[in-house]
Each structure stands twice: as C-alpha cells, then as structure tokens.
C-alpha cells in the first residue's frame, strides 16, 4: 500500500505507532506543519508555558511510567530552552524523545530567523540526535529514536525537522524491527552478563564477610526492584539506595540502610566505607557517593554491574565487571549463588557485620532539633508530616538543594517509581514541571512536589499549564528565603560570608501567585498549622494546591561529607558529634 | 620537536582505527567527544573505506593506556561508530605524507634536491628562490626529513597525520578492543 502523505503526517503517525499517548510542547514557526495533523490525532498535547517545562514534564512522565517522554517544540530559542532538560535526562538516563522544528533545508546555514545549530548544540547532551533531511526518512528516524532512547542505557534522543521536510510529501513505509536494527550497525547494547563473571561474582558474594549492596538508578531503569529484593534476602545483605535509586528497595525493609553519599545517613556512608565487598548494581560511583575517591571503601572488592561498559572502571576499577541489564544479571547471579549453595558451598557468617551495622543505625538516626514553641518551623518536620499524611502510593518530586536532600532523607520510599528528582545535573526548577509530567503518567496517584523558594521561582509558571490542562498536583514550598544549600556552604566553608543567597520571605507572595495561576494557595507559619494544611491539600482533587511553609533559614542538611572530604570524615549533626567514636 | 610523541622509543601514542558510518556530522561527534572528555587528538585522518557506506578515522592520541580505555569506551557509545581497533604501533605499518616549501637560493638548490632523492621524495614545484617537495613514508622518516629541511628554512610545511594498517605477520592481528559494543 503506497500513499502520499506529508512529512508532518508521517511524524504524527509514527508517534502514534510508537504508542505515544502524550506530547508536551509549544508550537512555533518551523514546527507549525507538525501541529496541524496533531489536531486529528488521538495523541494528547499538553501546551506548556516555557519549553524547558515541556522537557521536564517529559522526564517526569518517563520517570514514573518507564515509557519515553515526548516533547515537541520549534526551532532556535525553543531548541535552546530544551538543552537543560535534555542534559538532565542524559545525566539521569531518562528515556526521552525530543522533536524540534528547524528552518527549511534551503535556509540552513544562512542565520535565518530562529535558526540555530540544534544538532550541534545538543550533541553532547543527547544519547543521539539527527537532522532529518528528507520526508521519506521520517518513519525510520522516529523508530530509531525510540529504539535508542529506550534500550541499553536509556537516554534522550533529539530529532531536528526542517519545515520543508515536514511539508514535503513522502511515501509512507513503516520499517520493520529488522530494518531498524540493520540501519544501526554501530548500536548493539549488551544485555546478558558474561557467564564466567557471573559465577565469579557469586563466589565472591558467598566469600564476603562485610558485604553491602550498592543499588543505583540502573535498578529502576532495568525494572529490577524485585530481583534486587530477592538477591538481598537470599544473601541477607544490607542495601544502600542512591539518590537515583530511592524506592528501588523498600525503606521499611530491615535490610535497607537508605541513602549514602554527601547527605546520606551515617550508617549507609560508613557501611560502604567499611565493607569488604560492594555489590554495585546499576550505580556509577558518582563523586557525591564516593567523596574523596582515593579513600573510598578502601578495603572493598568491587562487583560492578552496569549496562554501560564505559562506567566500568571510570572511577573505581572493579574486580568483577559485568556489562549487562541489571535485572537479567541479578537473576543470573541469584541462580549462580543457589547453584553454589546446592553444591554444598556455604556463605560466610556475616552476623557480626550485620550487628555492627545495626549498632550504627541505633547510634546515628537522622536527627534535627525539634520545634520549640515560638521558634521557626523546621523544614524536616514539614517533610515528616507530609510523608505521614500522604496517601498510599504518593509520588514525590523534588527540585534541587536542601529540600531535595531532606525529601530523600525523611520520606519513606517503599515502592519503585515514586521518587522523581534531578540527580546528576541538579536542575533547580525541575520539580513543578516534573510533577506535572508524573501526574500525566500516573493520574491515579497523588503527586507532591517538594520545592524550595529558589527553585519554585524558576519554573512556577507551569502551574498555569497544570490548571488549564486539569492536572492537579500539590506543591510544598519550603520557603527559607534563601538559596539554602548555597547559604549552608557559605556558612560552613566561607566563614558565614553570605554572598547573593538572600531571596526574600515576602517577595513574591507565593499564596497570591498560586491563586493567580488557578491553584489553591495556603501559607503555613507555625508547627500547629502544618498538619491541617497538609490534610486540606490532600483533600483537594480538582485543582493544584501550593502550600508555602515558612521555615527556619538556619537549618542545615546533616550528615554531610563536604566536597573533597573522605567519607570517613562525615560531618554529623553537632548534637550527635559526641557519639562519633561509635562510627568505627 | 620535543612535543612530538613519534620520536620516543617506546610508543607514547596510540593509534585508534575507528570505523564509522559515512554520514554528515560523524567527525564532529568523534572530535566533540575527545574535546568533551578532555583528550587531545594528536593527528587525525579520515576517508571513506572500500565500502562507501563506511569511513575510517585514524586517530593518534598521546595518552597513557588507562585513560585511553575510557575514551575508547565512550567512542563505542556513539551510535555511528561501528568498530574500533587499537593498533599497536610496533605491529602496524604507518604512513604519512609531508609537503614542504623550502626557501633556497638557486645555487644551493641541488642540496635540497639531493636530500629529497636520498629520502626517495618528490620534487613538486621549483621557483627561483624556493622549492616544494613531498615525502611519503613512516612518520619517523618524515621527522628526520623535516629536521634536515629545517636547516634550509621552511616556508610552509604540511603533514597529513598518519594512516595505519596492521602488519601482515601472524601476531599482528588487529587488536580489537575487547569491551562489548556499548549502549
């Protein structure tokens, strides 16, 4: 069957065939042709107020559904506005397909109106990108884009479509899987781990006396949470979950130690540090985890499972590198361990190690001084109340900074895909649009965005999108009237010389701002107002709610491993410092 | 010449032979990756192979072997990169082309001609006070030739960067970099 359609019609048809149900976007000159057939398509388009919002919404959608998020914007400034979300998605391995308009092929290179070198600009922040020069290529390129974005280590792919390519007619042909694979001779992601390495890993796990499972975001990408739990229970080994892996292993599980790293808890940090085997699953030894690399987990052997071979040995040389899909590899390791056990091998007794770990947990719980009457509201208290009031299955999104760390520390993540944040790039302003995307992906869930007053001011306008498109989310602003994390560093490392970190408690008026965007606005200033405000917010389902918590600006995030410090020298909360000797 | 890694006895350089899809922008992707990860390309030669769908990029990198592993793995991740081989300089044949214009008065021209003949080079053009010569050969040989020409006064000189193939003896198989194709 051959029929002539336009490149734009082919694009929309191809997106439909890729099972896209939602596009986040904003039209403009060069992408106009693609917006016409969209009118006749079942695909839902969500009209954002800024292109960056479209990108983060696509990310939030992908985070909670596992399906690629799709953003579509025009050329030039729209494409450059998309650079931040693309880089964010690249750093956090989020599957995303971004479609940008481009000036007509005849105008490329002439500095035409709204022309920019989109493919050149986004080359280093995408897994792959393509400028499509012929309408005939559209279906294959779309299929390639979705294939590349979702397989191997997921990531963002950008397709740049000149206006005439969208307008020209083409002969429709939907390429087969085989044609797609044949068109990508250089792209063959490995998914199955090497059997010899898997056996070696199994043996090493049984021989370890002080093992720790170091679980990263790859667990979630590989849908490996169940496999992880089975492995952890089989070998009765404690699990740390990185910022990107919160929820990959239930926080209420007795083996869960929570988050390690710069603002991880003392137990998770120290357990990694003292371990003799780090079973690394889909994690990448980020500098926020390792602290000073030279002194990181000095006695630990390393098993490193990652689908990206370039992560093996990038920071820490593994003793057993296994390139492959986390779920498949973990399942194979479980099988290999069972084979060894059935063959009469025994696992080392790790009870002494486990009791040492339990000792740390008792001595070093997360801590903040409680609210005294008349004193400023503690942000951690607000988070605890949010957590305790949240309906089952609530998805939590956060921006970047102190509130992000407190969210990760104080929330209880017992289910995968309920935590959405910007880990690698650390993009302030991520949470509101990401929460909107998450709510679109999981309309059945309550979605809370925890934001700082600094972050909120970067992307708040997307609450207009939320109101118009009837996507009810809830936002908790922890307003300390500062760029809090920067303030914390200036207090601790720059002799309290506060430089350009003070925002304002009164400006903007967050409640009025929320109301002007069609949301309910609530202001909370004292501890007794916290719970009623949260209850009210949770009871509203027909529109978005913004709760502004006026919190203590002096509160700092602890524990902390300052940049360049060894994890051995983690700074505890000053009130816990007298117990430091137990951290051995 | 002190920065030239060719002149050292043991190879301080690596030759990467990178087979890529012959498509627009591929060179930019490869070069951009080196820049982004902080590696220096010493020389670069690129041309289509016997299969017009593919191009071969020969990259000389002057790094220690540990970071090379990282750049090779990152290169593998480029969707357009089909295959990477690391050529051991001791087990490969390398060739490069040099062209130079040397300022030399007519009465001394004979010396440059003689030198060029000794090296089995070619005379490309002759002017009243200058001569343009070319030499194709191993990079070491080109280094020597260049050094000698320098005594006369080089006006302009251009080298192509090396291209390389494995030697045909038994051990000199392409040492295909072992890490599996990346995601």
XYZ file of C-alpha atoms in Angstrom:
767
model
C 0.000 0.000 0.000
C 1.585 3.236 -1.025
C 0.026 6.536 -0.227
C 1.437 10.007 -0.294
C 1.318 11.947 2.932
C 3.356 14.849 4.258
C 6.420 14.518 6.435
C 4.397 16.062 9.267
C 1.609 13.496 8.868
C 4.236 10.789 8.796
C 5.738 12.146 12.006
C 2.445 12.108 13.893
C 1.523 8.697 12.514
C 4.915 7.349 13.521
C 4.495 8.717 17.045
C 1.093 7.049 17.258
C 2.609 3.758 16.132
C 5.243 4.141 18.852
C 2.322 4.222 21.308
C 2.865 7.829 22.292
C -0.192 8.999 24.217
C 1.060 12.419 25.306
C 3.258 15.135 23.839
C 4.451 18.046 25.954
C 5.126 21.002 23.734
C 4.755 24.501 22.457
C 4.362 25.351 18.750
C 6.194 27.968 16.716
C 7.116 28.895 13.154
C 9.150 25.962 11.929
C 7.260 23.200 13.731
C 3.852 24.557 12.597
C 3.290 21.862 9.958
C 3.514 19.144 12.613
C 0.852 20.789 14.753
C -1.767 20.545 12.012
C -2.076 16.743 11.774
C -1.859 16.673 15.579
C -5.416 18.082 15.595
C -6.654 14.837 14.035
C -4.580 12.557 16.244
C -5.647 10.805 19.456
C -2.346 11.916 21.000
C -2.894 14.355 23.852
C -0.867 17.539 23.557
C -0.097 19.495 26.692
C 0.629 23.120 25.941
C 3.353 24.342 28.269
C 4.267 27.907 29.158
C 8.004 27.504 28.594
C 9.828 24.875 26.555
C 12.025 23.852 29.476
C 8.802 22.858 31.223
C 7.918 20.546 28.337
C 11.254 18.810 28.675
C 10.983 18.278 32.427
C 7.383 17.118 32.076
C 8.516 14.526 29.551
C 11.164 13.441 32.060
C 8.672 13.213 34.931
C 6.366 11.175 32.727
C 9.211 8.827 31.809
C 10.382 8.519 35.422
C 7.082 7.139 36.668
C 5.931 5.149 33.632
C 9.213 3.817 32.261
C 7.956 4.837 28.833
C 9.790 7.505 26.858
C 8.556 11.035 27.415
C 7.976 13.077 24.282
C 8.491 16.822 23.906
C 7.919 18.827 20.744
C 8.983 22.431 20.258
C 10.035 24.763 17.489
C 13.475 25.864 16.301
C 16.008 28.356 17.637
C 15.176 29.627 21.129
C 12.765 26.758 21.734
C 15.517 24.286 20.967
C 17.998 26.089 23.208
C 15.399 26.156 26.002
C 15.297 22.386 25.655
C 19.030 21.984 26.298
C 18.645 21.877 30.093
C 16.046 19.091 30.178
C 17.978 17.130 27.553
C 21.147 17.344 29.630
C 19.166 16.475 32.741
C 17.710 13.402 31.036
C 21.139 12.452 29.706
C 22.738 12.621 33.143
C 19.955 10.606 34.777
C 19.481 8.158 31.870
C 15.852 9.101 31.262
C 14.305 7.816 28.023
C 13.027 10.814 26.120
C 12.382 11.768 22.518
C 12.522 15.436 21.669
C 11.293 16.805 18.360
C 12.423 20.245 17.293
C 11.460 22.278 14.262
C 14.219 23.657 12.079
C 14.369 26.266 9.343
C 13.807 24.858 5.823
C 16.717 22.861 4.416
C 17.276 25.625 1.857
C 17.807 28.148 4.671
C 20.062 26.050 6.901
C 23.355 27.808 7.443
C 22.113 31.272 6.475
C 21.430 32.540 10.014
C 17.734 32.538 9.166
C 15.137 33.752 11.650
C 15.000 31.379 14.632
C 17.749 29.234 13.201
C 20.263 27.588 15.455
C 22.524 24.590 15.104
C 20.274 22.411 17.227
C 22.033 19.167 16.425
C 25.417 20.746 17.140
C 24.264 22.357 20.382
C 22.605 19.218 21.714
C 25.199 16.703 20.548
C 26.886 16.375 23.905
C 23.659 16.291 25.928
C 21.831 13.592 23.987
C 22.382 9.890 23.567
C 21.877 10.511 19.885
C 20.459 13.196 17.623
C 19.631 13.543 13.956
C 18.798 16.276 11.496
C 16.247 14.729 9.137
C 16.864 15.950 5.604
C 14.118 14.076 3.731
C 10.471 13.413 4.471
C 10.988 9.821 3.351
C 13.349 9.287 6.290
C 10.849 10.340 8.969
C 9.379 6.949 9.950
C 12.755 5.195 10.162
C 14.295 8.045 12.137
C 11.397 8.046 14.593
C 11.706 4.302 15.070
C 15.460 4.612 15.552
C 14.938 7.393 18.074
C 12.568 5.359 20.234
C 14.755 2.286 19.942
C 17.881 4.155 21.003
C 16.144 6.125 23.760
C 14.701 3.039 25.446
C 17.305 0.310 25.005
C 20.727 -0.143 26.548
C 21.393 2.722 28.925
C 18.321 4.870 28.302
C 18.684 8.491 27.347
C 17.314 11.412 25.379
C 17.254 11.405 21.576
C 16.541 14.522 19.547
C 15.119 14.700 16.036
C 15.507 18.014 14.225
C 12.917 18.500 11.476
C 13.266 21.299 8.920
C 9.999 22.912 7.952
C 10.133 21.793 4.307
C 10.807 18.211 5.378
C 7.570 18.394 7.364
C 5.727 19.906 4.373
C 7.080 17.679 1.602
C 5.165 14.616 0.581
C 6.562 11.173 1.084
C 5.625 7.571 0.526
C 4.625 6.012 3.818
C 6.570 2.985 4.898
C 6.750 1.698 8.450
C 10.102 -0.062 8.866
C 10.262 -3.495 10.467
C 12.329 -4.232 13.584
C 14.898 -5.813 11.313
C 15.176 -2.724 9.133
C 15.675 -0.602 12.225
C 18.437 -2.836 13.557
C 20.113 -3.074 10.146
C 20.106 0.697 9.905
C 22.089 0.928 13.134
C 25.153 -1.279 12.606
C 27.019 0.582 15.350
C 24.379 0.177 18.034
C 24.291 -3.173 19.779
C 23.720 -2.820 23.513
C 24.708 -5.813 25.598
C 22.031 -7.118 27.916
C 23.207 -10.536 29.056
C 26.080 -10.670 31.505
C 29.181 -12.762 30.933
C 28.577 -16.222 32.496
C 32.121 -16.561 33.861
C 31.942 -13.156 35.518
C 28.558 -14.011 36.994
C 29.980 -17.191 38.534
C 32.897 -15.236 39.896
C 30.549 -12.667 41.389
C 28.505 -15.391 43.065
C 31.604 -16.920 44.589
C 32.836 -13.540 45.799
C 29.469 -12.777 47.386
C 29.496 -16.029 49.359
C 33.075 -15.369 50.494
C 32.479 -11.816 51.675
C 32.423 -11.066 55.381
C 31.237 -7.480 55.173
C 29.192 -7.157 52.003
C 26.983 -4.224 51.046
C 24.662 -3.977 48.075
C 25.146 -0.589 46.447
C 21.997 -0.085 44.383
C 21.767 2.727 41.849
C 19.268 4.122 39.395
C 20.016 1.318 36.942
C 17.845 -0.944 39.105
C 14.830 1.193 38.265
C 15.736 1.540 34.587
C 16.048 -2.242 34.310
C 12.834 -2.891 36.270
C 14.988 -4.927 38.621
C 13.500 -3.994 42.025
C 12.019 -7.464 42.579
C 15.252 -9.150 41.556
C 17.199 -6.876 43.890
C 14.965 -7.772 46.797
C 15.308 -11.461 46.077
C 19.096 -11.175 45.968
C 19.305 -9.099 49.148
C 17.110 -11.546 51.058
C 18.929 -14.575 49.672
C 22.279 -13.338 50.939
C 20.815 -11.386 53.869
C 22.922 -8.367 52.940
C 22.208 -4.706 53.719
C 21.309 -2.435 50.797
C 22.085 1.237 50.275
C 19.968 3.060 47.717
C 21.478 6.075 45.997
C 19.571 9.282 45.330
C 18.584 7.865 41.950
C 17.556 4.537 43.432
C 15.267 5.670 46.253
C 12.323 3.314 46.152
C 14.221 0.579 44.342
C 14.402 -1.225 47.670
C 11.744 -0.591 50.314
C 12.833 1.780 53.052
C 10.859 -0.207 55.632
C 12.731 -3.414 54.799
C 15.031 -4.442 57.649
C 17.969 -4.698 55.228
C 17.522 -1.175 53.871
C 20.100 1.353 55.027
C 18.811 4.251 52.933
C 20.838 6.804 51.055
C 24.641 7.032 51.105
C 26.695 9.948 49.841
C 27.257 13.609 50.547
C 23.997 13.929 52.501
C 23.394 10.274 53.093
C 22.876 8.891 56.562
C 25.906 7.986 58.638
C 25.120 4.269 58.592
C 24.863 3.987 54.813
C 28.033 6.015 54.331
C 30.018 4.093 56.919
C 28.746 0.669 55.928
C 30.004 1.254 52.379
C 33.226 2.663 53.725
C 33.971 -0.374 55.932
C 32.670 -3.079 53.636
C 34.867 -5.750 52.086
C 32.619 -6.194 49.063
C 30.486 -3.643 47.266
C 27.925 -5.378 45.124
C 27.366 -2.461 42.774
C 24.175 -2.715 40.759
C 23.404 -0.003 38.232
C 25.350 2.685 40.058
C 28.239 4.744 38.789
C 30.467 5.784 41.730
C 29.382 9.390 41.402
C 31.528 11.911 43.267
C 28.540 12.646 45.527
C 28.672 8.999 46.627
C 32.379 8.330 46.888
C 33.601 11.534 48.483
C 37.355 11.601 48.038
C 37.824 8.667 45.656
C 41.270 7.694 46.925
C 39.888 6.892 50.372
C 36.533 5.482 49.289
C 35.757 1.999 50.649
C 39.460 1.179 50.758
C 39.096 -2.497 51.712
C 36.224 -3.316 49.406
C 36.367 -5.528 46.406
C 34.028 -4.358 43.712
C 31.459 -6.213 41.689
C 30.151 -3.716 39.161
C 27.052 -4.484 37.129
C 26.200 -1.826 34.589
C 24.730 -1.859 31.116
C 27.136 0.865 30.049
C 30.671 -0.530 29.616
C 32.094 2.969 29.925
C 31.020 3.056 33.577
C 33.229 0.053 34.334
C 36.483 1.389 35.683
C 35.622 5.028 35.028
C 36.013 5.945 38.689
C 36.859 2.745 40.548
C 38.336 -0.315 38.914
C 36.029 -3.286 39.509
C 37.321 -6.713 40.495
C 34.409 -8.284 38.679
C 32.966 -6.132 35.886
C 29.699 -7.334 34.436
C 28.240 -5.489 31.478
C 24.558 -6.176 31.167
C 20.989 -5.415 32.080
C 20.660 -5.233 35.867
C 17.581 -7.416 36.059
C 18.949 -10.178 33.858
C 22.335 -10.130 35.565
C 20.899 -10.136 39.100
C 18.683 -13.083 38.180
C 21.724 -14.921 36.837
C 23.728 -14.120 39.968
C 20.893 -15.449 42.137
C 20.887 -18.631 40.092
C 24.663 -18.977 40.376
C 24.563 -18.452 44.140
C 21.833 -21.054 44.512
C 23.870 -23.481 42.429
C 26.870 -22.994 44.705
C 24.744 -23.401 47.834
C 23.101 -26.518 46.434
C 26.559 -27.854 45.643
C 27.460 -27.676 49.328
C 29.133 -24.238 49.445
C 28.341 -22.081 52.400
C 28.009 -18.347 52.738
C 30.373 -16.685 55.211
C 28.826 -15.826 58.529
C 28.075 -12.120 58.278
C 26.179 -11.772 61.537
C 28.999 -9.822 63.227
C 28.996 -7.362 60.341
C 25.251 -7.017 60.457
C 25.241 -6.311 64.152
C 27.913 -3.679 63.633
C 25.703 -2.061 61.025
C 22.714 -2.218 63.375
C 24.815 -0.513 66.027
C 25.434 2.414 63.719
C 21.757 2.639 62.927
C 20.907 2.855 66.601
C 23.557 5.445 67.317
C 23.072 7.638 64.276
C 19.456 8.065 63.291
C 18.619 11.088 61.169
C 18.379 13.955 63.563
C 17.173 17.522 63.801
C 16.352 19.591 66.863
C 12.621 19.562 67.378
C 10.402 22.602 67.015
C 10.322 24.619 70.187
C 7.207 26.701 70.752
C 7.618 30.138 69.268
C 10.653 29.118 67.247
C 10.787 28.905 63.494
C 9.285 25.900 61.755
C 11.733 23.094 60.963
C 11.721 22.003 57.319
C 12.374 18.397 58.323
C 9.248 18.449 60.457
C 7.217 19.596 57.466
C 8.564 16.697 55.433
C 7.775 14.176 58.131
C 4.227 15.485 58.307
C 3.919 15.423 54.506
C 5.151 11.848 54.498
C 2.815 10.727 57.259
C -0.176 12.418 55.661
C 0.471 11.224 52.128
C -1.998 8.758 50.619
C -0.678 5.313 49.741
C 1.394 5.292 46.580
C 2.080 9.031 46.548
C 4.723 10.108 44.062
C 7.218 12.619 45.394
C 9.072 15.014 43.103
C 11.678 17.468 44.216
C 13.768 20.326 42.979
C 17.420 20.668 43.843
C 19.015 21.766 47.073
C 18.379 21.325 50.777
C 14.721 20.427 50.313
C 15.762 17.687 47.892
C 18.118 16.128 50.403
C 15.561 16.356 53.214
C 12.972 14.790 50.907
C 15.238 11.880 50.155
C 16.213 11.535 53.816
C 12.834 11.846 55.528
C 10.401 10.302 53.045
C 9.772 6.581 53.218
C 10.056 5.149 49.740
C 8.527 1.713 49.774
C 7.645 1.400 46.132
C 9.729 1.900 42.989
C 8.943 4.807 40.659
C 7.566 7.019 43.417
C 10.581 9.356 43.565
C 11.333 11.826 40.795
C 14.271 14.159 41.058
C 17.164 15.660 39.183
C 20.178 13.772 40.466
C 23.033 14.129 38.027
C 22.561 17.591 36.616
C 20.987 19.098 39.714
C 18.493 21.237 37.833
C 16.780 23.838 40.000
C 13.201 24.272 38.854
C 12.817 20.604 37.990
C 10.077 19.678 40.411
C 6.948 21.549 39.310
C 7.080 20.518 35.635
C 8.355 17.038 36.511
C 5.434 16.604 38.919
C 3.011 17.635 36.178
C 4.565 15.057 33.843
C 4.414 12.439 36.578
C 0.749 13.163 37.222
C 0.005 12.822 33.496
C 1.795 9.474 33.507
C 0.118 8.267 36.695
C -3.194 10.144 37.027
C -4.275 7.580 39.620
C -1.606 8.734 42.069
C -1.272 11.734 44.336
C 1.747 13.721 43.236
C 3.533 16.020 45.661
C 6.291 18.348 44.507
C 8.599 19.481 47.277
C 10.302 22.661 46.189
C 12.470 25.414 47.555
C 11.573 29.055 47.219
C 14.540 29.477 44.866
C 13.610 26.518 42.671
C 9.929 27.380 42.549
C 10.638 30.776 41.045
C 12.400 29.168 38.092
C 9.515 27.178 36.616
C 6.384 28.021 38.616
C 4.566 29.277 35.530
C 3.899 25.657 34.584
C 1.229 25.626 37.282
C -0.782 27.597 34.720
C -0.331 24.614 32.413
C -1.461 22.336 35.232
C -4.586 24.411 35.859
C -5.571 24.804 32.218
C -4.913 21.150 31.401
C -6.573 19.996 34.650
C -3.564 18.185 36.003
C -3.924 18.590 39.774
C -0.600 18.395 41.597
C 0.411 19.520 45.060
C 3.406 21.692 45.768
C 5.083 22.162 49.123
C 7.419 25.137 49.091
C 9.939 25.082 51.903
C 10.441 28.824 51.971
C 13.536 29.750 53.935
C 14.001 32.900 51.841
C 17.458 31.765 50.869
C 19.215 29.736 48.248
C 19.500 27.352 51.146
C 22.187 24.908 50.066
C 24.454 27.689 48.872
C 23.797 29.507 52.139
C 24.778 26.342 54.022
C 28.091 26.129 52.156
C 28.792 29.805 52.754
C 28.077 29.360 56.435
C 30.273 26.280 56.732
C 33.079 26.931 54.273
C 33.143 30.675 53.647
C 33.129 31.948 57.231
C 29.451 32.890 57.145
C 30.101 35.442 54.442
C 26.735 35.301 52.727
C 27.058 36.389 49.154
C 23.972 36.725 46.938
C 21.950 33.994 48.596
C 19.222 36.000 50.319
C 15.985 35.968 48.385
C 13.074 37.391 50.369
C 10.428 35.930 52.653
C 7.714 38.226 51.292
C 8.541 38.590 47.647
C 6.964 37.043 45.766
C 3.755 36.401 47.675
C 3.574 32.672 46.956
C -0.065 32.357 48.004
C -1.256 35.111 45.710
C 0.960 33.823 42.956
C -0.518 30.327 43.325
C -4.030 31.750 43.291
C -3.291 33.805 40.188
C -2.325 30.588 38.437
C -5.596 28.891 39.293
C -4.292 26.974 42.318
C -5.283 26.989 45.961
C -2.623 28.781 47.992
C -2.002 28.052 51.676
C 0.568 29.661 53.931
C 1.923 27.847 56.987
C 3.982 29.661 59.577
C 3.833 27.611 62.753
C 4.081 23.909 63.626
C 0.436 23.561 64.631
C -0.685 24.741 61.193
C 1.327 22.102 59.374
C -0.906 19.084 59.690
C -4.229 20.827 58.941
C -2.714 22.459 55.870
C -1.450 19.120 54.578
C -4.812 17.497 55.257
C -6.555 20.234 53.357
C -4.139 19.945 50.458
C -4.619 16.191 50.287
C -8.382 16.594 50.259
C -8.392 18.813 47.171
C -8.516 16.851 43.955
C -9.893 19.225 41.353
C -7.023 21.678 41.172
C -3.442 22.157 42.161
C -2.511 23.259 45.651
C 0.513 25.234 46.723
C 1.432 25.125 50.396
C 4.090 27.590 51.429
C 5.906 26.574 54.608
C 7.834 29.445 56.164
C 10.747 27.500 57.570
C 13.861 28.088 59.646
C 16.507 29.586 57.384
C 19.308 28.450 59.676
C 18.584 24.746 59.326
C 21.335 22.798 57.604
C 21.389 19.376 55.980
C 23.255 16.759 58.020
C 25.100 14.467 57.805
C 27.431 15.986 55.286
C 30.556 14.864 53.505
C 31.928 18.159 52.193
C 33.231 18.121 48.631
C 36.712 16.634 48.544
C 36.398 15.108 52.045
C 36.781 11.449 52.729
C 33.613 9.581 53.711
C 35.493 8.713 56.911
C 35.225 12.349 57.893
C 31.478 12.703 57.506
C 30.171 15.677 59.462
C 27.411 14.619 61.812
C 24.815 16.917 63.261
C 26.645 18.840 66.029
C 24.303 17.285 68.609
C 25.464 13.806 67.545
C 29.152 14.539 67.474
C 29.783 13.230 70.985
C 28.974 9.762 69.645
C 31.489 9.949 66.845
C 33.677 7.210 68.322
C 30.945 4.667 67.600
C 31.453 5.287 63.909
C 34.148 2.672 63.624
C 60.047 18.556 18.036
C 60.053 17.898 21.741
C 56.292 17.603 21.841
C 56.291 15.009 19.133
C 55.380 11.630 20.596
C 56.615 9.849 17.479
C 60.251 10.293 18.301
C 60.207 8.388 21.550
C 61.454 4.861 21.612
C 58.528 3.203 23.271
C 55.183 4.151 21.924
C 53.719 7.023 23.925
C 50.969 7.265 21.399
C 48.054 5.090 20.483
C 46.511 4.637 17.112
C 42.787 4.188 17.044
C 41.296 2.977 13.836
C 37.633 3.904 14.052
C 35.161 2.585 11.538
C 32.148 4.879 11.331
C 29.031 5.231 9.262
C 29.759 7.609 6.408
C 27.215 10.253 7.398
C 27.166 14.005 7.947
C 28.288 15.089 11.378
C 30.112 11.917 12.369
C 33.521 13.573 12.507
C 32.047 16.319 14.688
C 30.664 13.696 17.055
C 34.020 11.955 17.344
C 36.037 15.149 17.686
C 33.499 16.610 20.103
C 33.736 13.571 22.326
C 37.512 13.933 22.601
C 37.152 17.597 23.490
C 34.349 16.997 26.000
C 36.269 14.296 27.844
C 39.478 16.289 27.866
C 41.618 14.273 25.474
C 43.967 15.656 22.853
C 43.936 14.371 19.326
C 47.484 14.396 18.032
C 46.596 13.723 14.438
C 43.552 12.699 12.511
C 42.979 11.252 9.068
C 39.575 10.423 7.670
C 38.397 8.993 4.373
C 35.829 6.532 3.024
C 36.810 2.875 3.055
C 36.380 0.217 0.385
C 32.733 0.191 1.483
C 31.330 3.629 0.621
C 28.838 3.336 3.493
C 31.734 3.405 5.947
C 34.574 5.779 6.685
C 37.723 5.091 8.604
C 39.021 7.660 11.051
C 42.615 7.121 12.100
C 43.256 8.966 15.333
C 46.615 9.284 17.037
C 46.246 10.003 20.750
C 49.148 10.688 23.058
C 47.934 9.351 26.372
C 48.708 6.662 28.897
C 46.781 3.476 28.339
C 44.388 3.742 31.320
C 42.522 6.845 30.194
C 42.602 5.540 26.649
C 40.343 2.716 27.767
C 37.790 5.278 28.880
C 37.857 7.250 25.640
C 37.554 4.054 23.607
C 34.516 3.015 25.626
C 32.963 6.431 25.243
C 33.628 6.325 21.491
C 31.877 2.969 21.299
C 28.780 4.602 22.693
C 28.408 6.821 19.638
C 25.657 5.296 17.574
C 27.537 5.980 14.327
C 30.703 4.197 15.440
C 30.684 0.681 14.046
C 34.040 -0.674 15.189
C 37.165 0.482 16.968
C 40.548 -1.173 16.666
C 43.548 -0.136 18.641
C 46.645 -0.585 16.523
C 49.854 -1.352 18.354
C 52.450 0.917 16.734
C 55.015 -1.889 16.946
C 52.823 -4.206 14.969
C 51.425 -1.947 12.344
C 52.619 -0.141 9.282
C 52.120 3.561 9.443
C 52.345 6.026 6.616
C 52.134 9.745 6.384
C 52.619 12.354 3.694
C 54.640 15.512 4.126
C 54.766 18.502 1.786
C 57.146 21.361 2.333
C 58.191 24.532 0.604
C 61.793 25.376 1.397
C 63.435 28.723 0.767
C 66.661 28.016 -1.042
C 68.670 30.146 -3.479
C 69.215 28.625 -6.916
C 72.882 27.859 -6.193
C 72.028 25.701 -3.157
C 69.004 24.062 -4.693
C 70.990 20.997 -5.607
C 71.478 20.142 -1.933
C 67.753 20.033 -1.273
C 67.176 18.009 -4.426
C 69.855 15.576 -3.328
C 68.365 15.284 0.131
C 64.940 14.669 -1.345
C 66.347 11.991 -3.626
C 68.137 10.275 -0.745
C 64.820 10.085 1.109
C 63.099 8.996 -2.087
C 60.848 12.025 -2.033
C 59.478 14.026 -4.927
C 60.043 17.471 -6.294
C 56.625 19.026 -6.777
C 57.485 22.562 -7.886
C 60.546 24.704 -8.373
C 60.705 28.503 -8.112
C 63.583 30.964 -8.308
C 64.201 31.020 -4.577
C 62.058 28.168 -3.319
C 61.317 24.543 -3.945
C 58.331 22.401 -2.939
C 58.998 18.775 -2.122
C 56.940 15.871 -0.850
C 57.738 12.726 1.001
C 55.575 9.754 1.862
C 56.776 7.261 4.417
C 56.841 6.251 8.019
C 56.352 9.113 10.463
C 59.906 8.593 11.803
C 61.360 9.020 8.372
C 59.293 12.166 7.876
C 60.597 13.509 11.181
C 64.178 13.043 10.016
C 63.498 14.650 6.671
C 61.735 17.576 8.281
C 64.641 18.087 10.660
C 67.098 18.270 7.789
C 64.913 20.613 5.744
C 64.647 22.922 8.708
C 68.300 23.867 8.223
C 67.411 25.495 4.908
C 64.406 27.464 6.084
C 60.952 26.004 5.768
C 58.414 28.454 4.378
C 55.430 26.176 4.724
C 55.040 22.615 5.781
C 52.059 20.336 5.983
C 51.765 16.773 7.192
C 48.650 14.654 6.733
C 48.590 12.798 10.020
C 49.195 9.112 9.863
C 47.147 6.300 8.493
C 47.873 2.775 9.594
C 47.102 -0.871 8.932
C 48.212 -3.926 10.877
C 51.360 -5.684 9.763
C 50.749 -8.849 7.845
C 52.696 -11.170 10.105
C 50.899 -13.677 12.242
C 50.867 -11.841 15.544
C 49.882 -8.561 14.086
C 46.205 -9.133 14.062
C 44.011 -6.161 14.718
C 43.788 -5.977 18.455
C 40.059 -5.434 18.516
C 39.246 -3.634 21.702
C 37.535 -6.209 23.801
C 34.782 -4.359 25.524
C 31.427 -5.170 24.044
C 29.564 -2.726 21.936
C 28.210 -0.045 24.172
C 24.727 1.001 24.907
